Short mmCIF file of C-alpha atoms and ligand atoms in Angstrom, two decimals:
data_model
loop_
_atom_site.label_atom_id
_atom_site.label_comp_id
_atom_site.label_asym_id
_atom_site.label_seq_id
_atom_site.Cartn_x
_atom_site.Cartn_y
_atom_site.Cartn_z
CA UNK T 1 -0.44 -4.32 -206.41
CA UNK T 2 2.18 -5.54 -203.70
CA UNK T 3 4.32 -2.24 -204.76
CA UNK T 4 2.09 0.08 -205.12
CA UNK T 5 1.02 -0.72 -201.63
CA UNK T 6 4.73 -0.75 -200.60
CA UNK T 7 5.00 2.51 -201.98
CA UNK T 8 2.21 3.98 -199.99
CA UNK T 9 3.31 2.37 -196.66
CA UNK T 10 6.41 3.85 -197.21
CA UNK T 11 5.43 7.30 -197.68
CA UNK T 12 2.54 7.61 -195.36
CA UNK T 13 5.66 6.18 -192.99
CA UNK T 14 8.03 8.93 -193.49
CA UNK T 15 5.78 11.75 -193.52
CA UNK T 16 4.50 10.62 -190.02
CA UNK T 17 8.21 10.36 -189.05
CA UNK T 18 8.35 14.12 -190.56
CA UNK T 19 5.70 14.97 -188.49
CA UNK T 20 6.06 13.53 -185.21
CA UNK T 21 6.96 16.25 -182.60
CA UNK T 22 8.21 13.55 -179.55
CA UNK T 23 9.81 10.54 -179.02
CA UNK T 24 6.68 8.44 -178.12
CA UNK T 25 4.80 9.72 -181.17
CA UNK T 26 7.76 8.14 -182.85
CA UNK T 27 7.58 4.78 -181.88
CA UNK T 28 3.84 4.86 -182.41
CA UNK T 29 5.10 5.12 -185.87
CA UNK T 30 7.59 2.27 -185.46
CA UNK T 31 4.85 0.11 -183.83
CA UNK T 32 2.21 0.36 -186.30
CA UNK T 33 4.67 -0.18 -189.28
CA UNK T 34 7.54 -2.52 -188.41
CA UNK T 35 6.04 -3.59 -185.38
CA UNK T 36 5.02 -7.48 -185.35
CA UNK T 37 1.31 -6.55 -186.91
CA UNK T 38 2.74 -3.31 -188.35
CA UNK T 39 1.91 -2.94 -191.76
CA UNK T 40 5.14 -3.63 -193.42
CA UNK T 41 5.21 -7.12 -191.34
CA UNK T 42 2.04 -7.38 -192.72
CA UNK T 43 3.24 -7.61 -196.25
CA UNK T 44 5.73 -9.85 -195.61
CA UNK T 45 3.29 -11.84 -194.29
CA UNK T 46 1.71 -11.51 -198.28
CA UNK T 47 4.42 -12.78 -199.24
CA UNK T 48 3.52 -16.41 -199.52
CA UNK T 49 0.83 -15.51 -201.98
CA UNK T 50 3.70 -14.25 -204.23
CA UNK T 51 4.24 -15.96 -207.21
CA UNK T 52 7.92 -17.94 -206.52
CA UNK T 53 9.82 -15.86 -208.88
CA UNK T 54 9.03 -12.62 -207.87
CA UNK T 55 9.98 -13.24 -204.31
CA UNK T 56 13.86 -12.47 -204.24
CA UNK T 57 12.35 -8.93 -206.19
CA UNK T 58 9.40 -8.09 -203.61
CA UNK T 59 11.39 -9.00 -200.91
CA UNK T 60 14.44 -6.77 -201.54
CA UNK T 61 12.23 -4.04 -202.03
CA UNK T 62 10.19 -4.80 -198.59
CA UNK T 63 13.84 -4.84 -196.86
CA UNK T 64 14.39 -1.39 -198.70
CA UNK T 65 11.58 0.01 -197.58
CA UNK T 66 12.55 -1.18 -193.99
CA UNK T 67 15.56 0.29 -193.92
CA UNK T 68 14.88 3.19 -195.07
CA UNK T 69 12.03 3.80 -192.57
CA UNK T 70 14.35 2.56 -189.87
CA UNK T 71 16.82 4.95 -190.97
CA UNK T 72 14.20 7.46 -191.17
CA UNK T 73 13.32 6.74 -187.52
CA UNK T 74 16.68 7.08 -186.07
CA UNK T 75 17.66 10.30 -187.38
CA UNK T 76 14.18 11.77 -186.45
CA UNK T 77 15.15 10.47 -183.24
CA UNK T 78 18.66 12.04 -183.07
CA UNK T 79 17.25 15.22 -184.00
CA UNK T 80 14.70 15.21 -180.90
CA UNK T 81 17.04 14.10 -178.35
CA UNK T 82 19.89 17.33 -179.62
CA UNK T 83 17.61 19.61 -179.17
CA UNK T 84 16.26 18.57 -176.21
CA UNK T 85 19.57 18.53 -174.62
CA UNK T 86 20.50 22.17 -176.18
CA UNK T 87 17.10 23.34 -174.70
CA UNK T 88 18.45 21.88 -171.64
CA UNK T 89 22.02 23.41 -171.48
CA UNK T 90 19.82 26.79 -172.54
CA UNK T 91 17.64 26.47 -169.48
CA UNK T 92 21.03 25.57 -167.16
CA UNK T 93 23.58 28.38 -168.18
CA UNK T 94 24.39 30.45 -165.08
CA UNK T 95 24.55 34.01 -165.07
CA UNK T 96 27.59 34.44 -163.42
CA UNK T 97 26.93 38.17 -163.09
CA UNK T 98 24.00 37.94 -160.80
CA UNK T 99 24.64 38.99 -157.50
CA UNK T 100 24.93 36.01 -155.03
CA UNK T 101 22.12 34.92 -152.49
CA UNK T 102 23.30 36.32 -149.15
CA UNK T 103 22.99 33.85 -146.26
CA UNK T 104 21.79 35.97 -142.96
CA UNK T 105 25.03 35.61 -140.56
CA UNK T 106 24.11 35.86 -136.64
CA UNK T 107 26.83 37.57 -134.63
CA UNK T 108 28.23 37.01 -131.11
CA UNK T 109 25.86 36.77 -127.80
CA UNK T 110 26.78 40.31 -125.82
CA UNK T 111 27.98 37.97 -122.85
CA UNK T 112 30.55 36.51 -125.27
CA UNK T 113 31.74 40.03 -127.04
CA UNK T 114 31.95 41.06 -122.96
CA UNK T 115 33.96 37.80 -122.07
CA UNK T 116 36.70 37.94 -124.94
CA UNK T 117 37.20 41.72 -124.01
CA UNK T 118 37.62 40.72 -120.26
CA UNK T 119 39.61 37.93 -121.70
CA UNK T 120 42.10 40.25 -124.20
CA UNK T 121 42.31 42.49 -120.90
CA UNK T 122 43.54 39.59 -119.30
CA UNK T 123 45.88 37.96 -121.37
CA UNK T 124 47.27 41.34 -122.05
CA UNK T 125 48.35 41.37 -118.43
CA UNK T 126 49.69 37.55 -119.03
CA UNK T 127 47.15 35.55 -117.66
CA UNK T 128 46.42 32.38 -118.91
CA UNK T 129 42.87 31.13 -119.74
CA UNK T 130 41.71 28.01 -118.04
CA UNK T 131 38.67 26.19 -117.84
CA UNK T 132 37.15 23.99 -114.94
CA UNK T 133 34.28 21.55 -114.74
CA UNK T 134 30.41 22.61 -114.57
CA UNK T 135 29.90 19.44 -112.55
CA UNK T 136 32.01 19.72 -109.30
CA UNK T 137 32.41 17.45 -106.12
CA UNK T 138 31.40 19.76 -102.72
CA UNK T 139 35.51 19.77 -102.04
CA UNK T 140 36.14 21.97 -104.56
CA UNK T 141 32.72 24.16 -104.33
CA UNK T 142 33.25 24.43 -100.53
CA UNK T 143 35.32 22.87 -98.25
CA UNK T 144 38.62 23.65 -99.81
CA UNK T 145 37.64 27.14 -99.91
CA UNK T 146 37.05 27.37 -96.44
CA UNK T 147 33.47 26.37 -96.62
CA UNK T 148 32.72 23.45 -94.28
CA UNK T 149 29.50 21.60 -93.66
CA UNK T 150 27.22 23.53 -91.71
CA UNK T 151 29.04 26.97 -92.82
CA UNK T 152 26.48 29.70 -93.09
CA UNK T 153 28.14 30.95 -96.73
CA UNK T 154 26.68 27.24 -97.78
CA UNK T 155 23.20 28.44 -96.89
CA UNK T 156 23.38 31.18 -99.08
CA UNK T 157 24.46 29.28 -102.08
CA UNK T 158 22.04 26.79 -102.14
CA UNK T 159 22.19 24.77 -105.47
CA UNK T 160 21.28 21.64 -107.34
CA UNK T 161 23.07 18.51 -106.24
CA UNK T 162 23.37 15.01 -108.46
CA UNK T 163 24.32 13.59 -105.64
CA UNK T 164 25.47 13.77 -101.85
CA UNK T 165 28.65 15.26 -102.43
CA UNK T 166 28.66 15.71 -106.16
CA UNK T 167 26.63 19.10 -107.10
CA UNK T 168 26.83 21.76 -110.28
CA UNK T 169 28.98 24.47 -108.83
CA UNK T 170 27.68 27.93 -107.46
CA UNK T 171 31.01 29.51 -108.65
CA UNK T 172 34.08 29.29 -110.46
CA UNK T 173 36.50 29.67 -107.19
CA UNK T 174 36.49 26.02 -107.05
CA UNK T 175 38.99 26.64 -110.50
CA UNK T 176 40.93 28.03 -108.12
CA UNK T 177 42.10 25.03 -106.12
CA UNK T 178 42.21 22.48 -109.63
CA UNK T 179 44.98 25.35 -110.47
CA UNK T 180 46.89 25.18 -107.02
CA UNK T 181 46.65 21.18 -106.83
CA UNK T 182 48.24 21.00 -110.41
CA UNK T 183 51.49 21.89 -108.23
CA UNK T 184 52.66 24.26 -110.30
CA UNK T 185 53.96 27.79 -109.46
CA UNK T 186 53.18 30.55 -109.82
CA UNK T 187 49.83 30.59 -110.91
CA UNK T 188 48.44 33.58 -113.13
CA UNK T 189 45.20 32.69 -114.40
CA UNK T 190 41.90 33.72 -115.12
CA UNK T 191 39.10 30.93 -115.62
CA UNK T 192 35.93 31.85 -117.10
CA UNK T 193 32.26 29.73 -116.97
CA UNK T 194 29.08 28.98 -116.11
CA UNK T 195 27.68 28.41 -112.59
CA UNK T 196 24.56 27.33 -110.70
CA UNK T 197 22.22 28.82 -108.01
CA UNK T 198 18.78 28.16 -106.91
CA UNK T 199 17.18 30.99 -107.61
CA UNK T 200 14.13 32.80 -108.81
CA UNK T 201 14.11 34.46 -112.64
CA UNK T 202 14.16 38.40 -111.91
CA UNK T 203 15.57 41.20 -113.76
CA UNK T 204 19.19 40.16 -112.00
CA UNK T 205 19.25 36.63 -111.35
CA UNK T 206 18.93 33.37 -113.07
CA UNK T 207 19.22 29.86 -111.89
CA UNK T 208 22.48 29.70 -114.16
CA UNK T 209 24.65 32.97 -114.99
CA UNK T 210 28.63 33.05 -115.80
CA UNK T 211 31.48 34.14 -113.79
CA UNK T 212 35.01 34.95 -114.67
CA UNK T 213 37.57 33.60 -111.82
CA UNK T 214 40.98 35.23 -111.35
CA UNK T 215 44.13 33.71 -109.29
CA UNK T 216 47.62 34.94 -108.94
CA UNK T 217 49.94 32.83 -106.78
CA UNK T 218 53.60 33.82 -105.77
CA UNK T 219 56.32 34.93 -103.74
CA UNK T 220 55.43 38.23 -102.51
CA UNK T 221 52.52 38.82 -104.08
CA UNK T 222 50.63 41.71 -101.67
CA UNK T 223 47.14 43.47 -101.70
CA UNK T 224 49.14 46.69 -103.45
CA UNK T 225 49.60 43.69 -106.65
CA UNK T 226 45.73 43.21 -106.25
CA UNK T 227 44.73 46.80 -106.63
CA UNK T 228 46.88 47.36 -109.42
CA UNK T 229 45.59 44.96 -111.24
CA UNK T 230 41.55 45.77 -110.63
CA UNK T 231 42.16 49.26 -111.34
CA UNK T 232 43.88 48.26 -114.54
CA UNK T 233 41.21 46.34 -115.78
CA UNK T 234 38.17 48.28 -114.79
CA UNK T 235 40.12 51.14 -116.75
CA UNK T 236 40.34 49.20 -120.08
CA UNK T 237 37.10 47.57 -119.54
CA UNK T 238 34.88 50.78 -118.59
CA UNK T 239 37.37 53.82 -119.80
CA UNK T 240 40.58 55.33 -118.49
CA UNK T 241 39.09 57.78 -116.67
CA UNK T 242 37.22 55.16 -114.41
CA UNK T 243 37.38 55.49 -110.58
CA UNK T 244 37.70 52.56 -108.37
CA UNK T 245 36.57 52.42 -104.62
CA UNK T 246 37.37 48.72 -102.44
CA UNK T 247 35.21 48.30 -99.33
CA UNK T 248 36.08 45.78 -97.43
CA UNK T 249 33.63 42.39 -97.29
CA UNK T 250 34.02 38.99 -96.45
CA UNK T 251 34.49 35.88 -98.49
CA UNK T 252 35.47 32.85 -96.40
CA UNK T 253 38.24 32.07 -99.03
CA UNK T 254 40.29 35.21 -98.95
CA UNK T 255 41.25 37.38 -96.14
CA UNK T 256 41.38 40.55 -96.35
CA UNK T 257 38.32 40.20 -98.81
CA UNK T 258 36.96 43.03 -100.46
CA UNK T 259 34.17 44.40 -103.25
CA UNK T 260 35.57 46.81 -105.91
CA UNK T 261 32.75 49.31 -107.12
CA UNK T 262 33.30 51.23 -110.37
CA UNK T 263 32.50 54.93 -110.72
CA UNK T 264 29.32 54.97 -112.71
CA UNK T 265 30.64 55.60 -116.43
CA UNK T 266 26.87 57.16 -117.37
CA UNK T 267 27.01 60.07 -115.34
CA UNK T 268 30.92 59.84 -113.85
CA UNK T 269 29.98 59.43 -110.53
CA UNK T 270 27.18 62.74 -109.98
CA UNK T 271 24.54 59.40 -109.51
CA UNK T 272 21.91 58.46 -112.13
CA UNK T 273 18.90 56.14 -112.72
CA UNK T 274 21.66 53.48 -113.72
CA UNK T 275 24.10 53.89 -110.77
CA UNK T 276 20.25 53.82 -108.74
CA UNK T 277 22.00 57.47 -107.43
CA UNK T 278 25.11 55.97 -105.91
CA UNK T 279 27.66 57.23 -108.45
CA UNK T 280 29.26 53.94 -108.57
CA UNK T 281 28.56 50.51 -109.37
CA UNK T 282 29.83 47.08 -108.01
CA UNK T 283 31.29 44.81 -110.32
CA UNK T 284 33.34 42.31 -108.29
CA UNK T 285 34.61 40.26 -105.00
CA UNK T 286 38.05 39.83 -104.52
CA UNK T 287 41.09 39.40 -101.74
CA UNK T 288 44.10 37.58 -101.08
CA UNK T 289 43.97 34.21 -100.48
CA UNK T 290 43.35 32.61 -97.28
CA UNK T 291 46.57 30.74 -96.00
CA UNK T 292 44.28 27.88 -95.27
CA UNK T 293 42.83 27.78 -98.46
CA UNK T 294 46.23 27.59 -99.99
CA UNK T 295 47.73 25.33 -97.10
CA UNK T 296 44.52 22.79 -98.11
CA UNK T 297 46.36 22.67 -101.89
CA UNK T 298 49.52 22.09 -100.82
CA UNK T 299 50.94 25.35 -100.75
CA UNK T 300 53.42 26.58 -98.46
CA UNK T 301 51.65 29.97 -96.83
CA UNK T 302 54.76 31.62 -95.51
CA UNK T 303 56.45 31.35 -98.81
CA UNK T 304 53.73 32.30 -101.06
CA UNK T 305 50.92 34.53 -101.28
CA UNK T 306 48.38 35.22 -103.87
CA UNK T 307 45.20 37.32 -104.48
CA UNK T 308 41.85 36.17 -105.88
CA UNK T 309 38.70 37.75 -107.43
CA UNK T 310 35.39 36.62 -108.96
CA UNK T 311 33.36 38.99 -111.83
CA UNK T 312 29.76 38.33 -112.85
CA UNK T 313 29.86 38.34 -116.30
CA UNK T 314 26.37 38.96 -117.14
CA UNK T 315 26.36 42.16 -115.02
CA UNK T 316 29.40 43.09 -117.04
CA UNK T 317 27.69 42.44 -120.10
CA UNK T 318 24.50 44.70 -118.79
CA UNK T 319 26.62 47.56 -117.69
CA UNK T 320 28.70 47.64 -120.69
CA UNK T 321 25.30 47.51 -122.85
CA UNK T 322 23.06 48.88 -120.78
CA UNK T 323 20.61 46.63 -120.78
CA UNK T 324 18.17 46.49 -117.82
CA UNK T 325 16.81 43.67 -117.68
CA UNK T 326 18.70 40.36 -117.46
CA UNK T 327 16.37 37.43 -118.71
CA UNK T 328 17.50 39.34 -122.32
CA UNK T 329 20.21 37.98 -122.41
CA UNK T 330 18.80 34.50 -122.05
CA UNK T 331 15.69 34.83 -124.46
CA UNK T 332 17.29 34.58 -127.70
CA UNK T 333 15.00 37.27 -129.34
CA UNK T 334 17.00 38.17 -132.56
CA UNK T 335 15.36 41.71 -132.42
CA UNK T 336 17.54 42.34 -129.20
CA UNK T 337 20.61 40.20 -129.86
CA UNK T 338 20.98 42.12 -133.63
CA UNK T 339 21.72 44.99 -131.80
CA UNK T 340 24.90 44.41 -130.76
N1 DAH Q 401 32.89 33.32 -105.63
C1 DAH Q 401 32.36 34.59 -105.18
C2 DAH Q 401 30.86 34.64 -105.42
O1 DAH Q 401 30.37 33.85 -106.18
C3 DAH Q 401 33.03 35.73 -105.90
C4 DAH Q 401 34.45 35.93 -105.44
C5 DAH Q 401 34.75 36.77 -104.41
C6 DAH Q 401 35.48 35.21 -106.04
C7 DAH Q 401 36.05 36.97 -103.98
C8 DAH Q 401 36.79 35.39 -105.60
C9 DAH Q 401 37.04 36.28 -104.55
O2 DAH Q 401 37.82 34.75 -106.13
O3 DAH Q 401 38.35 36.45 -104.16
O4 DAH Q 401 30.23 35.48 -104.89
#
C-alpha cells in the first residue's frame, strides 16, 4: 500500500518536473512534494504505522524516491537557467557591421572662425597672442590712455561699473598698458576679447561685442611700419587685391590717430547696398602711440615708439559673412550658425 503510493508520488513528481516550463513552476513541485507537508514528508510521517521490520526497507525506498526527485529537480533546473542565458547571449550579440549612430557635431561660432583667421594673420607676422581681464580698474580703461576724469571720450563710452573705480572695460586698449608695464621690450602683440558698452540692441550694437587689440613697441618704429602692416592684413583677411584708404581721426591714446577703410570687396569699390554706396568700408582705429601714454608705463618716449590699433570683431565677422544683421550672431539659432 505504502509502495504503491510511493510509486505514484514518484511519478506524478517527475512528470510535473518534465513538464514545468519555469523556475517557479518548479519549486511548486518541490513544495508540494518534499516540502514540510509535501507528500513524500507526508509518508514519512506514515511511517510510524509501519510494522518495525519493514522500516529500514520503506525507508530506503522513501530516501530513493527523494533523491531521485531531488535529482530530478536540479537538472530540470540546470536546463532552464542554460537556456535562458543562451537566449540571453542570443538577444546581446552585436552586429558589428551596422553602421554606427552618428552624434550631431556643432561647429565654430562665425566670430571665432573670423578671430583665429585674424589671429593666423597675426602670428604669421610674429605677434604674440595675449589676453587681458574683462573686469578692469578705470586706470587701465582710461586714465592711462589719456582719458582723465571729466574727458569727453569718457562720455561716449559710458559702461557698467562694479564699483567707483572698478568697471567692465569698453575696450581692449587697456591690454595695451598691462603689456607696456610688464617692462618688457619690444612689444609685438595682438590681444583679442570681449568688451562692454551701454548700449541699445540694434542691427550694429550690443551691450557686449569683441575687439581685437594690436601693439607694437620699439626703437624706430614709424607710421610707414603701421601702414604696412594694416595693408598686409586687410589683404589676407579680405583678398589681395584689397584697397586701403587712412583718414585721419582722433583717439586720445595715439597721435597721429587714424581709421583705415577697406575697399568694398562686393562690388571693388563701384559702391553697393553693402558698402551703403561708399565703395569702401571701415574696419578699424589705429595710430602711434601717444608719448604720454607710453611715458605713463614707464617707457622712455624719445627712445621708443610704437603704433596701436583696435578691430571690431563682430563687424569683421559680418563683412566677411555678410550677414546684416548683428543680434545673429548672438541668438544661437542653429538654422543660421549651420551655415557656416
Ligand atoms: N579702442 C578704440 C575703440 O574702442 C579702438 C582703437 C582705436 C584702438 C585706435 C586702438 C587705436 O588701439 O590705436 O574705439
Amino acid at each position: 500500500m505504502i509502495m504503491d503510493n510511493l510509486q505514484s508520488i514518484q511519478e506524478k513528481a517527475l512528470k510535473q518536473i518534465e513538464e514545468a516550463g519555469a523556475l517557479d513552476a518548479l519549486n511548486e513541485v518541490r513544495v508540494a512534494i518534499l516540502g514540510k507537508k509535501g507528500e513524500l514528508t507526508n509518508v514519512l510521517k506514515g511511517m510510524k504505522d509501519v510494522a518495525a521490520e519493514e522500516r529500514p526497507k520503506i525507508g530506503a525506498l522513501v530516501n530513493e524516491a527523494r533523491d531521485q526527485i531531488e535529482k530530478a529537480l536540479e537538472e530540470a533546473k540546470e536546463k532552464m537557467e542554460a537556456a535562458a542565458l543562451n537566449d540571453r547571449l542570443k538577444r546581446e550579440t552585436i552586429d558589428v557591421t551596422l553602421p554606427a549612430k552618428k552624434n550631431p557635431m556643432g561647429h565654430r561660432h562665425p566670430n571665432t572662425i573670423a578671430l583665429e583667421e585674424l589671429e593666423r594673420i597675426f602670428i604669421g607676422m610674429g605677434y604674440e597672442v595675449v589676453e587681458g581681464p574683462e573686469v578692469e580698474k578705470d586706470y587701465y580703461n582710461f586714465e592711462a590712455l589719456n582719458i582723465p576724469e571729466g574727458h569727453p571720450a569718457k562720455d561716449e563710452q559710458d559702461t557698467f561699473y562694479i564699483s567707483g573705480d572698478i568697471l567692465l572695460r569698453t575696450q581692449t586698449s587697456g591690454t595695451q598698458v598691462h603689456e607696456m608695464e610688464k617692462g618688457r621690450l619690444p612689444i609685438k602683440m595682438i590681444s583679442p576679447g570681449r568688451v562692454f558698452r551701454a548700449d541699445e540692441v540694434d542691427a550694429t550694437h550690443s551691450p557686449s561685442f569683441h575687439q581685437v587689440e594690436g601693439l607694437v613697441v620699439d626703437k624706430n618704429i614709424s607710421f610707414s611700419d603701421l601702414k604696412g602692416t594694416l595693408v598686409e592684413f586687410a589683404r589676407k583677411l579680405f583678398g589681395e587685391d584689397t584697397k586701403v584708404k587712412f583718414r585721419p581721426h582722433h583717439f586720445p591714446f595715439t597721435e597721429p590717430s587714424a581709421e583705415m577703410d577697406v575697399s568694398c570687396f562686393k562690388c571693388k569699390g563701384k559702391g553697393c547696398r553693402f558698402c551703403k554706396g561708399e565703395g569702401w568700408i571701415e574696419i578699424l582705429g589705429c595710430g602711434m602711440v601717444h608719448p604720454h601714454v607710453l611715458e605713463m608705463s614707464g617707457i622712455d618716449p624719445k627712445e621708443y615708439t610704437g603704433f596701436a590699433f583696435g578691430v571690431g570683431l563682430e563687424r569683421i565677422a559680418l563683412l566677411k559673412y555678410e550677414i546684416d544683421d548683428m543680434r545673429l550672431l548672438y541668438e544661437n539659432d542653429i538654422r543660421f550658425l549651420n551655415q557656416f
